[in-house]
Coordinates of C-alpha atoms and ligand atoms in Angstrom, one line a residue:
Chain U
X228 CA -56.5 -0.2 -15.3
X229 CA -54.0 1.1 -12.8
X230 CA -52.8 4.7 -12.9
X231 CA -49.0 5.2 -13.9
X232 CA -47.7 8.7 -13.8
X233 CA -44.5 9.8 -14.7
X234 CA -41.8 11.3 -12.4
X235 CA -40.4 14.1 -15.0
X236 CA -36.7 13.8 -14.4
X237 CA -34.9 17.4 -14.7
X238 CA -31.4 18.2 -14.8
X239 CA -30.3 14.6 -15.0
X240 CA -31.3 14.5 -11.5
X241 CA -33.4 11.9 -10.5
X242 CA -33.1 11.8 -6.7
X243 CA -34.2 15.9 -7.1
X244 CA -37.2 14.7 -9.0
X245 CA -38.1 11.4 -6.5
X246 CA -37.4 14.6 -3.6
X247 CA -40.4 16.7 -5.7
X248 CA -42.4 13.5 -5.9
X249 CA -42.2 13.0 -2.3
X250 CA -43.1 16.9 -1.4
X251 CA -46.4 16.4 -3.7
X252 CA -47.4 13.6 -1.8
X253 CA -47.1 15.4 2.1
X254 CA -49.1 18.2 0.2
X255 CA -51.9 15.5 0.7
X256 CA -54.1 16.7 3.4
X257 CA -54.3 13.0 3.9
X258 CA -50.7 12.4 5.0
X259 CA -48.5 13.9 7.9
X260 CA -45.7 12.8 7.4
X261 CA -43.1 10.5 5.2
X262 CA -40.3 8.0 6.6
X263 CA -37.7 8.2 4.4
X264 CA -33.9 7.5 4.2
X265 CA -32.4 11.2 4.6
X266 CA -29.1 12.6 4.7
X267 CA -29.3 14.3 8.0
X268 CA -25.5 14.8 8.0
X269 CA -22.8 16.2 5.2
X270 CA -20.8 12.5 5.7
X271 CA -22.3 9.1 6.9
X272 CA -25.3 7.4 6.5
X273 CA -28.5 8.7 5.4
X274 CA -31.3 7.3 8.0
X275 CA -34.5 6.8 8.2
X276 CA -36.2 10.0 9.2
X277 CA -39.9 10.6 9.7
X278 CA -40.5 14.3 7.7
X279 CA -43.3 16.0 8.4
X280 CA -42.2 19.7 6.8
X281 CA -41.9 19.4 3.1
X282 CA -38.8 21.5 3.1
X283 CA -37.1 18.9 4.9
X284 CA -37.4 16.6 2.1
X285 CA -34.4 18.2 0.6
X286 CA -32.3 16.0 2.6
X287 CA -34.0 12.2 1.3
X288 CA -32.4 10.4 -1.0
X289 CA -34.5 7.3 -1.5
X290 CA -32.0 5.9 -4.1
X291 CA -29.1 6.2 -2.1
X292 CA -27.6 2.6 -1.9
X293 CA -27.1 2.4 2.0
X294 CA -28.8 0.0 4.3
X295 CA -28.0 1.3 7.6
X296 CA -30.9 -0.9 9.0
X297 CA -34.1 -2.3 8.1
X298 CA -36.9 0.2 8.2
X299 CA -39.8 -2.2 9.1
X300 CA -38.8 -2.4 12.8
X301 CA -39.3 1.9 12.6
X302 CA -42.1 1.3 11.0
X303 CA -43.8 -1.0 13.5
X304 CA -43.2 1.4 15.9
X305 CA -44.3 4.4 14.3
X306 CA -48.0 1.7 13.9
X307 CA -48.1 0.0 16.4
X308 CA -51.2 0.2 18.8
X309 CA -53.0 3.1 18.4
X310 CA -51.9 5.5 15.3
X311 CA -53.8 8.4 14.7
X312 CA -52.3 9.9 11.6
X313 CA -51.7 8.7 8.5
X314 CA -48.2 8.7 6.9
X315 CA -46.3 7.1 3.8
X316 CA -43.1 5.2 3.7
X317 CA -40.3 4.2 1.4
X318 CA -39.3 1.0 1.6
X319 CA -37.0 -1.6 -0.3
X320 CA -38.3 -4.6 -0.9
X321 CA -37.2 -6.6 1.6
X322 CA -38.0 -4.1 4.2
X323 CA -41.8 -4.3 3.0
X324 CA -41.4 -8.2 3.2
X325 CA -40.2 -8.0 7.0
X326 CA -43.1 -5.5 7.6
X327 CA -45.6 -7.9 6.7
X328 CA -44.0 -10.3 8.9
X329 CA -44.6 -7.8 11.8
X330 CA -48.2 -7.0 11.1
X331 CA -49.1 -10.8 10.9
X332 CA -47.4 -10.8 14.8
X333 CA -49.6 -7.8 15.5
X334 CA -46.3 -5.7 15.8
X335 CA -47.3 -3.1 13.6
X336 CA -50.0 -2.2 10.7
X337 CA -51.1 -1.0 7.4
X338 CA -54.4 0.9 8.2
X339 CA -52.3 4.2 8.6
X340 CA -49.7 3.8 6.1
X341 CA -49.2 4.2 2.9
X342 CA -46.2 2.0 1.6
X343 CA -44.3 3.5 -1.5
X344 CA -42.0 0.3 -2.7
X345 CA -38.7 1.1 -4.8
X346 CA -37.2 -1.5 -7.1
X347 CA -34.2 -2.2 -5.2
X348 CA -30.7 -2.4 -7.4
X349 CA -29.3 -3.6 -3.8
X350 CA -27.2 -1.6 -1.3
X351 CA -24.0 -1.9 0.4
X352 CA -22.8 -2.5 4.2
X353 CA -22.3 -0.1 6.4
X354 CA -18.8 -0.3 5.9
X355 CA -18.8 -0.5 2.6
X356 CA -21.0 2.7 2.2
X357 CA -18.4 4.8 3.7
X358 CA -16.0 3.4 1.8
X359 CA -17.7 3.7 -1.4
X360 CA -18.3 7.6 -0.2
X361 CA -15.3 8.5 0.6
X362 CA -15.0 11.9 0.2
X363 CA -17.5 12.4 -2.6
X364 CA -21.1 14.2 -2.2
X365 CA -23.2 11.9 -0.9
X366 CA -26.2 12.7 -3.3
X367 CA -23.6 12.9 -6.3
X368 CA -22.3 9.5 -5.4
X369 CA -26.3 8.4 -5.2
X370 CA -26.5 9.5 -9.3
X371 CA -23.4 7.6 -10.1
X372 CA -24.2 4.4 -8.2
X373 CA -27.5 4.1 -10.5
X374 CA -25.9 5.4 -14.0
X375 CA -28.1 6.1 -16.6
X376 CA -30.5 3.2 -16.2
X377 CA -32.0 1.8 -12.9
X378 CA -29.5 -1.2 -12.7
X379 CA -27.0 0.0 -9.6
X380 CA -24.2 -1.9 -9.2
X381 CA -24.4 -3.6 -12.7
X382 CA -23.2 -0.1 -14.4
X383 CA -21.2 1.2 -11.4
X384 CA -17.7 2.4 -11.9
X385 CA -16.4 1.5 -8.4
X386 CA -15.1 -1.8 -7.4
X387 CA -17.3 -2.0 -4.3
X388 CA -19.5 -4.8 -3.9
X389 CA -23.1 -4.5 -2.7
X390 CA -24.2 -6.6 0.5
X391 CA -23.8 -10.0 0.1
X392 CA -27.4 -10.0 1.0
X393 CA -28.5 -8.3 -2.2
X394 CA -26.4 -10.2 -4.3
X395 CA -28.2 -12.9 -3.7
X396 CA -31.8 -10.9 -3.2
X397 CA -34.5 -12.7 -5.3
X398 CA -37.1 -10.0 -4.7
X399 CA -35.8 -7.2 -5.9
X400 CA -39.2 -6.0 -7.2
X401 CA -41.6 -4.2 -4.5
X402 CA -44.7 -5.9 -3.8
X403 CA -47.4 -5.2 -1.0
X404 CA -47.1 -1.5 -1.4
X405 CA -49.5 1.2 -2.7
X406 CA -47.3 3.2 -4.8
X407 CA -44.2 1.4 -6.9
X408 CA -41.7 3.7 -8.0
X409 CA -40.2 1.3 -11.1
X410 CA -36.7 2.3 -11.4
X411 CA -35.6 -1.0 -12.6
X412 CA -34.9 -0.4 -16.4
X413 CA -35.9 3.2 -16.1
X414 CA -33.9 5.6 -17.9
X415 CA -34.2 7.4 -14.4
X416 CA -32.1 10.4 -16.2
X417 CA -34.9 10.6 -17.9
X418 CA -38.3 10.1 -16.3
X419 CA -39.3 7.4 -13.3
X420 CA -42.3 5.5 -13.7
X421 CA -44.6 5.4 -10.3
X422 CA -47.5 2.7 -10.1
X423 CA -50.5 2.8 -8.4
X424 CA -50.7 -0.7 -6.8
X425 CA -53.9 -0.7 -4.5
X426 CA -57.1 1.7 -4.4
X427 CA -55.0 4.0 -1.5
X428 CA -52.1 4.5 -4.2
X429 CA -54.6 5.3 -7.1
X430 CA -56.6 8.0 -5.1
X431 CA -53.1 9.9 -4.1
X432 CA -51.1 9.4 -7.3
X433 CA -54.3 10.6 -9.4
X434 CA -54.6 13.7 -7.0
X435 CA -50.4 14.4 -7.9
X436 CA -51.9 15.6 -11.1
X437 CA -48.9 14.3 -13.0
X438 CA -48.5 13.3 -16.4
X439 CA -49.5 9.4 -17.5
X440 CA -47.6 7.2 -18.6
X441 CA -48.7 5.4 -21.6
X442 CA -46.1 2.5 -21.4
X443 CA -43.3 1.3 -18.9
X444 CA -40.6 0.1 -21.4
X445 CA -38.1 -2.4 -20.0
X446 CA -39.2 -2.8 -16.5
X447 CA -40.1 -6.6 -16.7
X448 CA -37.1 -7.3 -18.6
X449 CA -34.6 -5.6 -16.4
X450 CA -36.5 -7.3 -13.5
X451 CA -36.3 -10.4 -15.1
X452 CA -32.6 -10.4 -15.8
X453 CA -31.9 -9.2 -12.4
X454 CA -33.8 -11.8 -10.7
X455 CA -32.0 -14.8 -12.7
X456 CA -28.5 -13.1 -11.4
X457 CA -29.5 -13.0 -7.9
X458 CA -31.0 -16.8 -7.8
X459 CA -27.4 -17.5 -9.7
X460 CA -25.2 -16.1 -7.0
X461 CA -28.1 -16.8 -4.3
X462 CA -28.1 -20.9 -5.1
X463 CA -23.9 -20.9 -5.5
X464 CA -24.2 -18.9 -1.6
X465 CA -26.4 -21.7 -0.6
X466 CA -24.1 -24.5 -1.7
X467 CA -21.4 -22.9 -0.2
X468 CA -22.5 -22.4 3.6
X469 CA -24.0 -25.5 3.4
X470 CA -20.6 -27.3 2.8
X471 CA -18.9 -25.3 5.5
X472 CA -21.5 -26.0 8.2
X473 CA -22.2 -29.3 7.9
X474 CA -20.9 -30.5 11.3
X475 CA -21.6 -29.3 14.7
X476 CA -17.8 -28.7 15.0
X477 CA -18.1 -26.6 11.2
X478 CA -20.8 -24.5 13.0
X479 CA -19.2 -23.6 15.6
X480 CA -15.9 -22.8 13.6
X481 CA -18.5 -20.8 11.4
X482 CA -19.3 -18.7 14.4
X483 CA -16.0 -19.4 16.5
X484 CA -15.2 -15.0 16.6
X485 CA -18.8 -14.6 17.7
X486 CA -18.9 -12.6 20.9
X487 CA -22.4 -13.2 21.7
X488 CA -23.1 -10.0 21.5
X489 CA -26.5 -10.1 20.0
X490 CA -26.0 -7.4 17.5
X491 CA -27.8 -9.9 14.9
X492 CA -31.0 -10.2 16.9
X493 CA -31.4 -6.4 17.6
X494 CA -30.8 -5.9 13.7
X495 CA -33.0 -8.9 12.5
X496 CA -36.3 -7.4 11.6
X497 CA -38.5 -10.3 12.8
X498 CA -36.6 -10.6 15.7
X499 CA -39.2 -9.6 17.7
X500 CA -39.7 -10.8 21.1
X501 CA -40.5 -8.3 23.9
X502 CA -38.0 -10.7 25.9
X503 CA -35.4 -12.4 24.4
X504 CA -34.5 -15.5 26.3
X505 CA -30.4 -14.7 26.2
X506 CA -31.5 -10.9 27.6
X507 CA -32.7 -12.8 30.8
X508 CA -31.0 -14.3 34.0
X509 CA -31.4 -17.8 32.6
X510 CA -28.1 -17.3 30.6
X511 CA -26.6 -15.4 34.0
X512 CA -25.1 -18.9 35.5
X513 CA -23.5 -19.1 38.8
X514 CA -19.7 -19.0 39.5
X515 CA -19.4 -22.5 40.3
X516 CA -21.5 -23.7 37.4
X517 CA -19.3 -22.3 35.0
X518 CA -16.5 -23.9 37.4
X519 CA -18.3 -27.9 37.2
X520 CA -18.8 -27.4 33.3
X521 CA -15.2 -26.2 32.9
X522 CA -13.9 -29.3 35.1
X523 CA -16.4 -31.5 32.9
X524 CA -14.9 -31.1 29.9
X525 CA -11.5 -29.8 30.8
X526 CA -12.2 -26.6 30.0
X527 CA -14.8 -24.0 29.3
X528 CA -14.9 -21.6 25.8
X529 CA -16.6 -18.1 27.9
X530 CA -18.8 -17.0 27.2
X531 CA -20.8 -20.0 26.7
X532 CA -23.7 -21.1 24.5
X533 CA -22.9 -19.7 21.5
X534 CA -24.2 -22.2 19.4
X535 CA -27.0 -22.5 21.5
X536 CA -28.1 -18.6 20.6
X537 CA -27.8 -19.3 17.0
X538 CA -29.7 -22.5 16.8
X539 CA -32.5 -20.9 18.8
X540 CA -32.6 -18.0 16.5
X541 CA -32.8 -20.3 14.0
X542 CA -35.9 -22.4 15.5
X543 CA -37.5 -18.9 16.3
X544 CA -37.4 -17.0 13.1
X545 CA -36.1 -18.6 10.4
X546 CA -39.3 -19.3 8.8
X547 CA -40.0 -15.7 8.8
X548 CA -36.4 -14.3 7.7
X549 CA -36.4 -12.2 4.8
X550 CA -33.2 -12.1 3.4
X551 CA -32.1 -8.5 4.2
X552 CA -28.7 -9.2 5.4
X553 CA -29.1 -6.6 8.2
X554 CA -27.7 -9.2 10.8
X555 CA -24.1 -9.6 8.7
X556 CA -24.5 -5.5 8.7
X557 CA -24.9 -5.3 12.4
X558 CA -22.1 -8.0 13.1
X559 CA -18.8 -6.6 14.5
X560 CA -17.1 -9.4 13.7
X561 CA -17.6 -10.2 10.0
X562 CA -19.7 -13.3 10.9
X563 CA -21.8 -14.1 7.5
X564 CA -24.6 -14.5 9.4
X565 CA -27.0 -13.7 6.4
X566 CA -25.7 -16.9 4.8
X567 CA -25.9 -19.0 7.8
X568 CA -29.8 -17.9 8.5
X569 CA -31.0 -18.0 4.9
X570 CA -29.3 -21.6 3.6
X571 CA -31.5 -22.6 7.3
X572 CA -34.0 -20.8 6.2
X573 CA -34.7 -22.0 2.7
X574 CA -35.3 -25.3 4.3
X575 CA -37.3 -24.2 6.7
X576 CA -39.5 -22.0 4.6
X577 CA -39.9 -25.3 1.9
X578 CA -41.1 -27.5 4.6
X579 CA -43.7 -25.4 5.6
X580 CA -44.4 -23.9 2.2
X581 CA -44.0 -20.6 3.6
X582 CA -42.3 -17.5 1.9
X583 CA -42.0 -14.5 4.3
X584 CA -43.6 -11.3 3.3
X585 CA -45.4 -13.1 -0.1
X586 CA -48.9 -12.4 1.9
X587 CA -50.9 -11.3 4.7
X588 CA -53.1 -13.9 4.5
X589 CA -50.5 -17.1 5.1
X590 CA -49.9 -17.2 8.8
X591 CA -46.7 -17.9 10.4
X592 CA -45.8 -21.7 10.3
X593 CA -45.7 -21.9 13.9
X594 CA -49.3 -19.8 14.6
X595 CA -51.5 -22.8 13.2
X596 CA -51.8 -26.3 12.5
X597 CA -53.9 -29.1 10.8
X598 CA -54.7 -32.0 12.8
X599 CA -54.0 -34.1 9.8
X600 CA -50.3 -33.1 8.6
X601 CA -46.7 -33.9 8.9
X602 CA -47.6 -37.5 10.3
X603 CA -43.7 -38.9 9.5
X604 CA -43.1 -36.7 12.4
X605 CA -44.3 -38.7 14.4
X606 CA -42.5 -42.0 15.1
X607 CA -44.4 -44.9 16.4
X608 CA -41.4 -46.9 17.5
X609 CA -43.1 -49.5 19.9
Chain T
X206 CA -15.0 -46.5 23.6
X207 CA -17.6 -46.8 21.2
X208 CA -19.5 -50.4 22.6
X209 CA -18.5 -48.9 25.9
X210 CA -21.1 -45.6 24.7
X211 CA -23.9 -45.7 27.5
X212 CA -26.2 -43.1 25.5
X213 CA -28.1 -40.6 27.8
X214 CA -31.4 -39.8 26.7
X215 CA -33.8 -37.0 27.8
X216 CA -37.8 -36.5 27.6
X217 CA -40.3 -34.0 27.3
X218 CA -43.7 -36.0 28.7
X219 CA -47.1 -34.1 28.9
X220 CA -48.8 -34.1 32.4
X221 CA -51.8 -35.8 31.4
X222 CA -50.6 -38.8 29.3
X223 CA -47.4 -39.9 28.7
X224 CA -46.2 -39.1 32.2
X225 CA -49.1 -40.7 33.6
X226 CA -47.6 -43.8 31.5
X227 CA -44.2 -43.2 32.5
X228 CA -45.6 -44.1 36.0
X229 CA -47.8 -47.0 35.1
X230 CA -44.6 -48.5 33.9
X231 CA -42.9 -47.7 36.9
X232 CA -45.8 -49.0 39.2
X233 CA -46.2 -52.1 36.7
X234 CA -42.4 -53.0 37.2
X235 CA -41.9 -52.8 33.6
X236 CA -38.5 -53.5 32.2
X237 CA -36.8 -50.1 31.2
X238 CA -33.0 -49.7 30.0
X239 CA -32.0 -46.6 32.8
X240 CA -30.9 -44.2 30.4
X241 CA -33.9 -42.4 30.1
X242 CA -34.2 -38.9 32.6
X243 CA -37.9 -37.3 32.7
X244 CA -38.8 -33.8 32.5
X245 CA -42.9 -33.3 32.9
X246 CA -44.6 -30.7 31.3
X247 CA -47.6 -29.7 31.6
X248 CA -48.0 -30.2 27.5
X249 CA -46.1 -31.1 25.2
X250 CA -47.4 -27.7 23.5
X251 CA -45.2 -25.7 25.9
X252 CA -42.0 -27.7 24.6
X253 CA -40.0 -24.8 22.8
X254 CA -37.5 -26.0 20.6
X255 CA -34.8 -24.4 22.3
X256 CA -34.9 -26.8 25.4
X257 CA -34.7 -29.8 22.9
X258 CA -31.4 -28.0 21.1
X259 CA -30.1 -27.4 24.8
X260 CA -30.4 -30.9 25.8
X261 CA -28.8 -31.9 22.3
X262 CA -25.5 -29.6 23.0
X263 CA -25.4 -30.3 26.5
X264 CA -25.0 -34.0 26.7
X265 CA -27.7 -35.9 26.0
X266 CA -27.8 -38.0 22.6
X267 CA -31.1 -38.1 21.9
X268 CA -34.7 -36.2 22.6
X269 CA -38.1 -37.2 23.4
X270 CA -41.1 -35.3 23.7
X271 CA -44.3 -37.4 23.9
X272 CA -47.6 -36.4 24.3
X273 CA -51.3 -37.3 23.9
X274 CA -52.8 -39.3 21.4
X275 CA -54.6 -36.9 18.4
X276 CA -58.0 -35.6 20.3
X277 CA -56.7 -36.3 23.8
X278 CA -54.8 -33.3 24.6
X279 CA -55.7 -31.6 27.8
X280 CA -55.4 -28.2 26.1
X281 CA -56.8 -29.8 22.7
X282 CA -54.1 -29.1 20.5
X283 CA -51.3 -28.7 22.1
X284 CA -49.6 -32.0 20.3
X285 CA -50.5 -30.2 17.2
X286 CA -48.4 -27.4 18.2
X287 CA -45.7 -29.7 19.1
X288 CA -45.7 -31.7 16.1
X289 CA -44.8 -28.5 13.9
X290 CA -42.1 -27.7 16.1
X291 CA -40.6 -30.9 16.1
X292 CA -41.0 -30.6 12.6
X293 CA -38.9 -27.3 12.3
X294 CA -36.0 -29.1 14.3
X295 CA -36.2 -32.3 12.1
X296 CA -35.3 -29.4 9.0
X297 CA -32.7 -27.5 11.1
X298 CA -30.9 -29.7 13.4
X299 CA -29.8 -32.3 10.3
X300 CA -28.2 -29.6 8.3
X301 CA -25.6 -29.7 11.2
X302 CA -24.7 -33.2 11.6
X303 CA -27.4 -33.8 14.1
X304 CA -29.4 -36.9 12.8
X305 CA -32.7 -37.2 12.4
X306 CA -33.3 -39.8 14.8
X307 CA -32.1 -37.8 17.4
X308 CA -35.1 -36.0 18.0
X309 CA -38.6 -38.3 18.4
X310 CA -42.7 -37.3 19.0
X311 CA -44.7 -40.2 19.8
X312 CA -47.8 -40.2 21.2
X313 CA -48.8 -42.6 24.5
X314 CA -51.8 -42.4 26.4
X315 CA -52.2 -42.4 30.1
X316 CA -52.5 -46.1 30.3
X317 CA -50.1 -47.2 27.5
X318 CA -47.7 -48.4 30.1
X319 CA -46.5 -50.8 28.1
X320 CA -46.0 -48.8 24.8
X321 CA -44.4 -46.4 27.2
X322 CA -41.3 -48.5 28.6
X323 CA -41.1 -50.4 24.6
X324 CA -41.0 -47.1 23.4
X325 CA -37.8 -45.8 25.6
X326 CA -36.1 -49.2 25.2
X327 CA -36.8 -48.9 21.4
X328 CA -35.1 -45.1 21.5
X329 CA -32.3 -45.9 23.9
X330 CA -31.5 -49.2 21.4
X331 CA -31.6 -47.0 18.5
X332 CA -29.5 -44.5 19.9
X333 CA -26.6 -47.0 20.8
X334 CA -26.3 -47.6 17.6
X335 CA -26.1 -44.6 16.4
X336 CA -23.5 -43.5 18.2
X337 CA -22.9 -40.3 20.7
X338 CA -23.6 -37.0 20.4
X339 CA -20.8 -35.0 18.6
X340 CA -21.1 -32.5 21.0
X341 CA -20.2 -34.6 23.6
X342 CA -16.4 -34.5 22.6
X343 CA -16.7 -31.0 21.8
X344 CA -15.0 -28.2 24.2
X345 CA -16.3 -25.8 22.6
X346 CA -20.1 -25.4 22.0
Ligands
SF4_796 S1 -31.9 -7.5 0.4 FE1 -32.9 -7.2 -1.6 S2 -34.5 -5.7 -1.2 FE2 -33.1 -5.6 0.5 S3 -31.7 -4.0 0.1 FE3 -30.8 -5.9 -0.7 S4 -31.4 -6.1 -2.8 FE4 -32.7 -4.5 -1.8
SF4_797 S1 -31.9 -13.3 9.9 FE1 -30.7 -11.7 8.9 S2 -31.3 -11.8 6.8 FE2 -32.8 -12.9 8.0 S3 -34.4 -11.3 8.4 FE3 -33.0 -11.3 10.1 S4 -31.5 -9.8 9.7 FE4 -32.6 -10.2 7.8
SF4_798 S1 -23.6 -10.0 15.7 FE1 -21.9 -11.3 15.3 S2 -20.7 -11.4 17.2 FE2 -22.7 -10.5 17.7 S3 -23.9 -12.3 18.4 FE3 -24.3 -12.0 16.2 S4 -22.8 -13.4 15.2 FE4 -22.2 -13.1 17.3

């Protein structure tokens, strides 16, 4: 039976207790160091910030409901190749999901690192984050986002929306980690439940010395419910960016403000070519090619081949996307480029029977084949 | 305008068979519709699906990428690769408007001349009556 301690909650505080929980685990001879969303500022964003002095740790605030990015593209490069010392990292979901993606392309691994997985209640834009800061202490404004039980945005007094991302996030539970911290339907005034979910999370959570817990009350159940929202809102999102892109000419007035900036690629998580084909000279035409095109068709939208980019995107990674939302976050134009990738993806994932980030064992669609498969492919029109 | 639609067509051939057709058909003095342009690979394998969705949204109305038969390839699976590829773009490309039928894999061996020019005069058939492109009338791509 798997060890589940509990995270004694003091002071209504829970983000002060998850902070203690953290400092016990870097007293573990076995880790050097923990990546962990931290407010490194008095306004903004907390980041992402690799800690190796525990005193440090009074920054983190792993329930804060910001997004700035999607850790598992840090985390690749903090594993990549050789990596010497071990470390732990929390992640959301969907950030765990996309980091299985990169260790299945050899971008990153899990020998050195331990992965502690939060429920996820969702988390809001960039933009939105500020917004929903405002003024207010960033760690206070943590504790009210979350309200007495682990259900974010459900009990939240403000009238700002998560991502649209998370609104439709079906996995809001952590899987693939080694620790699970299970604030869903935690009274996380109270105490916060942390799992031991493989023999690395045992041996460290057993060495915390902290209390058992004999039973996790409500968990499933808020799960559950939260899960059946998310498909809800996820299916109606599906529905709808289906119906207004189901043209060429809908597609591109879908992306007609995109300035091919490429913002969406550098935030996509298992976007993760060396050399992206639009970062080369093949998209660098010549003066009078753009001039023949122009005079082909009258005239010429600059710059070019913006549907091109997306559809490619789409061919590349689609199978692999996870859902995040990070390339809506990153887009300066308010694209809803989340919607756009994931009603492709849902299709593309089906076909191949592939769910990103479910294993490490099911290898990317376009990493294998059978010989005997998909033979209405193949016409034989002769 | 639309029985005046002369559709252009474009091909992805492996090296080792289907191009090796291609020719036979040539040399043979087959009868082939001239709609059809030729790009040789050296396997179908190496056909990334980008160039097909390039070809699509710059002009031509339909794709072929043809390769050799199951057990033939040159580089022993590379058809296999290309058949999941073509496979992603038959999910993709129809969720925009962009049929199907567009996009075609076949297999022809080195000496399948015949099945070769049938094949393209098949495609180019099927393909006038489906109509253009829509990105053909489209400014804006
Ligand atoms: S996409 Fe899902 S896992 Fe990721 S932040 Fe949003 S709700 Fe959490
Ligand atoms: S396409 Fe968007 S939603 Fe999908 S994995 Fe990339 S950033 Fe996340
Ligand atoms: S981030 Fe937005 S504007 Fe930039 S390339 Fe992507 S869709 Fe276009």
């Amino acid at each position: 039976m798997a060890t589940t301690v509990k995270i004694q909650v003091e002071e209504n505080n829970p983000v002060l207790a998850l902070q203690g929980f953290l400092k016990g685990l870097l007293n573990d001879e076995s880790l050097s160091g923990i990546l962990v969303p931290v407010h490194l500022f008095s306004k903004g964003i907390p980041m992402p910030t690799l800690v190796t002095n525990q005193d440090q740790l009074s920054g983190a605030d792993p329930l804060a409901p910001a997004f700035p990015m999607n850790s598992a593209k840090l985390l690749s490069r903090l594993t990549r190749g050789q990596s010497t010392e071990r470390i732990a990292a929390v992640l959301r979901p969907c950030e765990i999901r996309a980091f299985v993606e990169l260790v299945k392309l050899n971008q990153g691994s899990f020998d050195k690192v331990i992965i502690v997985g939060m429920d996820c209640m969702g988390a809001y834009d960039n933009v939105s984050y500020k917004k929903f800061l405002a003024d207010s202490d960033p760690f206070e404004a943590t504790l009210n986002f979350h309200g007495q039980i682990g259900d974010g945005n459900n009990s939240s007094k403000n009238e700002i929306k998560i991502a649209s991302a998370c609104q439709c996030c079906e996995h809001p539970d952590a899987r693939k980690a080694d620790i699970v911290i299970g604030i869903a339907g935690a009274d996380v005034h109270v105490c916060i439940p942390a799992m031991a979910a493989s023999a690395r999370g045992e041996a460290l959570l057993s060495a915390l010395g902290l209390p058992d817990m004999e039973s996790i009350n409500g968990r499933e159940n808020a799960l559950k419910s939260l899960m059946e929202n998310r498909i809800v809102a996820r299916d109606a999102m599906l529905e709808r960016t289906k119906a207004a892109t189901g043209t060429l000419k809908d597609l591109s007035e879908y992306l007609s403000s995109c300035v091919n900036c490429y913002n969406c690629r550098v935030a996509c998580p298992v976007c993760y070519c060396k050399e992206c084909v639009f970062n080369t000279d093949v998209f660098e035409h010549k003066p009078w090619q753009y001039m023949e095109w122009a005079k082909h068709k009258g005239s010429l939208k600059l710059p070019t081949d913006t549907v091109f980019y997306h559809l490619t995107r789409m061919a590349h990674m689609s199978t692999a996307c996870v859902g995040c939302g990070q390339c809506s976050n990153a887009c300066p134009n308010d694209i809803p480029v989340m919607e756009l990738f994931r009603t492709v993806a849902a299709r593309t994932q089906e076909s191949f029977n592939y769910e990103p980030g479910r294993s490490l064992d099911d290898p990317p669609p376009l990493s294998v084949f059978k010989e005997d498969e998909f033979q209405e492919t193949v016409s034989h029109i002769a | 305008m639309s029985n005046e639609f002369e559709p252009t067509l474009l091909a992805f051939v492996c090296n080792w068979c289907t191009y090796t057709a291609a020719d036979l058909a040539g040399t043979s003095r087959m009868v082939q519709q001239p709609n059809l342009r030729l790009v040789r690979m050296m396997c179908t394998g190496m056909v990334d699906p980008k160039y097909v969705i390039k070809a699509l949204l710059s002009g031509a109305d339909g794709v072929l990428v043809s390769g050799c038969h199951p057990g033939d390839c040159h580089y022993i699976n590379g058809n296999f690769k290309a058949r999941r590829r073509i496979k992603l773009l038959n999910e993709i490309l129809p969720q925009f408007g962009i049929e199907r039928e567009r996009v075609k894999l076949t297999w022809i061996g080195a000496s399948e001349g015949n099945e070769f020019a049938a094949t393209v005069n098949n495609f180019i058939n099927e393909i006038r009556e489906l109509g253009p492109m829509e990105a053909r009338s489209m400014a804006v791509i």
